[in-house]
Amino acid sequence: MKECIFCKIANGEIPSATLYENEEFRVILDLGPAAKGHALIIPKAHHANLYELPDETAGHAMILAKKVITKMKDILDCDGYNIVQNNGEAAGQTVFHFHMHLIPRKEGDHAGISWTPGTLTEEDKEEILSKFSME
Ligand code: 5GP
Ligand code: ZN
């Protein structure tokens, strides 16, 4: 993908604050952090979103997330971590090259990763359960 900014960052054509890299991924600090230490895991190969990501890469991304946040939580002395991954414009995705957000959290911070809980209605439950199948 010639004009994809994350292809360029992941492959080192555009410099970034790199925490770690291997053959498959680059882990960088986000330029617009939700909180101090907000990092992104970016695969070096272009895949627009999670739907298109090969299973193997998806698995490796989560294992890498575990390693990075385990280390980072001690460095930053944070109280929690959010892993956020947006797919599609409606979900807040702005860069259409798969990435995972690793967001350190402190008690009482205002990083704002929350939603107002609704109610699971009988209608919604029945509709979804009747339509969804992994077969
Ligand atoms: P999305 O909204 O697609 O899930 O997340 C895109 C993220 O990439 C945002 O948090 C934004 O701050 C970050 N971002 C966009 N362009 C750049 C860039 O050039 N460098 C870095 N380090 N982060 C970027
Ligand atoms: Zn790309």
Short mmCIF file of C-alpha atoms and ligand atoms in Angstrom, two decimals:
data_model
loop_
_atom_site.label_atom_id
_atom_site.label_comp_id
_atom_site.label_asym_id
_atom_site.label_seq_id
_atom_site.Cartn_x
_atom_site.Cartn_y
_atom_site.Cartn_z
CA MET A 1 0.00 0.00 0.00
CA LYS A 2 1.91 2.95 -1.38
CA GLU A 3 0.12 5.76 0.43
CA CYS A 4 -0.55 4.07 3.76
CA ILE A 5 1.12 5.99 6.60
CA PHE A 6 1.30 2.96 8.90
CA CYS A 7 2.98 0.89 6.15
CA LYS A 8 5.61 3.63 5.98
CA ILE A 9 5.99 3.89 9.77
CA ALA A 10 6.00 0.12 10.36
CA ASN A 11 8.63 -0.41 7.70
CA GLY A 12 10.81 2.47 8.88
CA GLU A 13 10.32 4.83 5.90
CA ILE A 14 8.88 7.41 8.31
CA PRO A 15 10.66 7.75 11.67
CA SER A 16 8.71 6.97 14.82
CA ALA A 17 9.30 6.63 18.57
CA THR A 18 9.86 2.89 18.40
CA LEU A 19 9.63 0.85 21.60
CA TYR A 20 10.25 -2.49 19.90
CA GLU A 21 10.36 -4.11 16.50
CA ASN A 22 10.72 -7.58 15.08
CA GLU A 23 10.21 -9.07 11.61
CA GLU A 24 6.45 -8.90 11.87
CA PHE A 25 5.61 -5.79 13.96
CA ARG A 26 6.69 -2.35 15.09
CA VAL A 27 5.52 -0.97 18.44
CA ILE A 28 5.48 2.84 18.59
CA LEU A 29 4.30 5.66 20.82
CA ASP A 30 1.08 7.25 19.58
CA LEU A 31 1.49 10.89 18.49
CA GLY A 32 -1.90 11.79 19.96
CA PRO A 33 -1.88 9.77 23.18
CA ALA A 34 -5.02 9.13 25.24
CA ALA A 35 -2.65 8.81 28.21
CA LYS A 36 1.10 8.90 28.90
CA GLY A 37 2.68 5.81 27.32
CA HIS A 38 -0.13 5.13 24.79
CA ALA A 39 1.47 2.79 22.27
CA LEU A 40 0.43 1.16 19.00
CA ILE A 41 1.24 -2.32 17.75
CA ILE A 42 1.46 -2.16 13.96
CA PRO A 43 2.06 -5.19 11.72
CA LYS A 44 4.60 -4.52 8.96
CA ALA A 45 2.31 -6.11 6.36
CA HIS A 46 -0.74 -4.13 5.27
CA HIS A 47 -4.11 -5.44 6.42
CA ALA A 48 -6.91 -2.89 6.69
CA ASN A 49 -8.58 -4.27 9.82
CA LEU A 50 -9.09 -7.32 12.04
CA TYR A 51 -11.48 -8.97 9.58
CA GLU A 52 -8.66 -9.12 7.05
CA LEU A 53 -5.82 -9.98 9.43
CA PRO A 54 -4.36 -13.50 9.07
CA ASP A 55 -5.07 -15.64 12.15
CA GLU A 56 -1.38 -16.12 12.83
CA THR A 57 -0.72 -12.36 12.87
CA ALA A 58 -3.74 -11.80 15.11
CA GLY A 59 -2.39 -14.34 17.58
CA HIS A 60 1.09 -12.88 17.52
CA ALA A 61 -0.28 -9.36 18.01
CA MET A 62 -2.05 -10.36 21.23
CA ILE A 63 1.01 -12.18 22.57
CA LEU A 64 3.11 -9.11 21.81
CA ALA A 65 0.53 -6.87 23.52
CA LYS A 66 0.82 -9.03 26.62
CA LYS A 67 4.60 -8.69 26.65
CA VAL A 68 4.64 -4.94 26.05
CA ILE A 69 2.02 -4.04 28.66
CA THR A 70 3.56 -6.36 31.24
CA LYS A 71 6.84 -4.50 30.90
CA MET A 72 5.32 -1.04 30.49
CA LYS A 73 3.07 -1.27 33.57
CA ASP A 74 6.17 -1.49 35.77
CA ILE A 75 7.96 1.36 34.00
CA LEU A 76 4.96 3.69 34.17
CA ASP A 77 3.66 2.35 37.46
CA CYS A 78 0.14 2.42 36.05
CA ASP A 79 -2.94 0.90 37.67
CA GLY A 80 -4.52 -0.71 34.61
CA TYR A 81 -4.40 -1.10 30.86
CA ASN A 82 -6.89 -0.83 28.02
CA ILE A 83 -6.32 -2.64 24.75
CA VAL A 84 -8.41 -0.93 22.10
CA GLN A 85 -8.72 -1.94 18.47
CA ASN A 86 -11.01 -0.05 16.11
CA ASN A 87 -12.47 -1.54 12.93
CA GLY A 88 -14.27 0.78 10.53
CA GLU A 89 -14.97 4.48 10.54
CA ALA A 90 -18.12 4.03 12.64
CA ALA A 91 -15.96 2.45 15.35
CA GLY A 92 -13.47 5.32 15.31
CA GLN A 93 -10.85 3.86 12.99
CA THR A 94 -8.97 6.66 11.28
CA VAL A 95 -5.93 4.80 9.92
CA PHE A 96 -7.00 1.88 7.78
CA HIS A 97 -4.03 -0.37 8.51
CA PHE A 98 -4.71 -2.77 11.41
CA HIS A 99 -3.28 -1.64 14.74
CA MET A 100 -3.85 -2.20 18.45
CA HIS A 101 -3.86 0.59 21.01
CA LEU A 102 -2.17 -0.12 24.35
CA ILE A 103 -3.38 2.54 26.77
CA PRO A 104 -1.98 2.75 30.31
CA ARG A 105 -4.49 3.84 32.93
CA LYS A 106 -4.15 5.52 36.32
CA GLU A 107 -6.83 5.58 38.99
CA GLY A 108 -8.98 8.67 38.41
CA ASP A 109 -7.50 9.60 35.03
CA HIS A 110 -9.75 11.00 32.34
CA ALA A 111 -8.59 8.92 29.40
CA GLY A 112 -12.26 8.48 28.55
CA ILE A 113 -12.39 4.89 27.36
CA SER A 114 -15.92 4.17 28.53
CA TRP A 115 -19.53 3.84 27.47
CA THR A 116 -22.92 4.20 29.07
CA PRO A 117 -24.27 0.69 29.70
CA GLY A 118 -27.65 0.01 28.11
CA THR A 119 -29.93 -3.00 28.72
CA LEU A 120 -29.92 -6.31 26.90
CA THR A 121 -33.52 -6.56 25.71
CA GLU A 122 -35.25 -9.91 25.11
CA GLU A 123 -35.82 -8.84 21.50
CA ASP A 124 -32.15 -8.09 20.84
CA LYS A 125 -31.04 -11.23 22.63
CA GLU A 126 -33.42 -13.48 20.65
CA GLU A 127 -32.56 -11.84 17.34
CA ILE A 128 -28.82 -12.13 17.79
CA LEU A 129 -28.82 -15.64 19.22
CA SER A 130 -31.06 -16.86 16.39
CA LYS A 131 -28.87 -15.33 13.67
CA PHE A 132 -25.38 -15.94 15.01
CA SER A 133 -23.56 -19.17 14.31
CA MET A 134 -19.86 -19.99 14.12
CA GLU A 135 -20.59 -22.97 11.80
P1 5GP B 1 -7.47 4.71 15.05
O1 5GP B 1 -8.36 5.89 15.30
O2 5GP B 1 -7.34 4.40 13.57
O3 5GP B 1 -7.82 3.49 15.85
O4 5GP B 1 -6.05 5.12 15.60
C1 5GP B 1 -5.12 5.83 14.87
C2 5GP B 1 -4.09 6.31 15.85
O5 5GP B 1 -2.89 6.61 15.15
C3 5GP B 1 -4.48 7.58 16.60
O6 5GP B 1 -4.42 7.33 18.00
C4 5GP B 1 -3.45 8.62 16.15
O7 5GP B 1 -3.08 9.48 17.21
C5 5GP B 1 -2.31 7.75 15.70
N1 5GP B 1 -1.50 8.31 14.63
C6 5GP B 1 -1.95 8.81 13.44
N2 5GP B 1 -0.92 9.19 12.67
C7 5GP B 1 0.22 8.93 13.39
C8 5GP B 1 1.60 9.11 13.11
O8 5GP B 1 2.01 9.60 12.06
N3 5GP B 1 2.49 8.70 14.07
C9 5GP B 1 2.05 8.15 15.25
N4 5GP B 1 3.00 7.79 16.13
N5 5GP B 1 0.75 7.99 15.55
C10 5GP B 1 -0.16 8.36 14.63
ZN ZN B 2 -0.61 -0.07 5.43
#
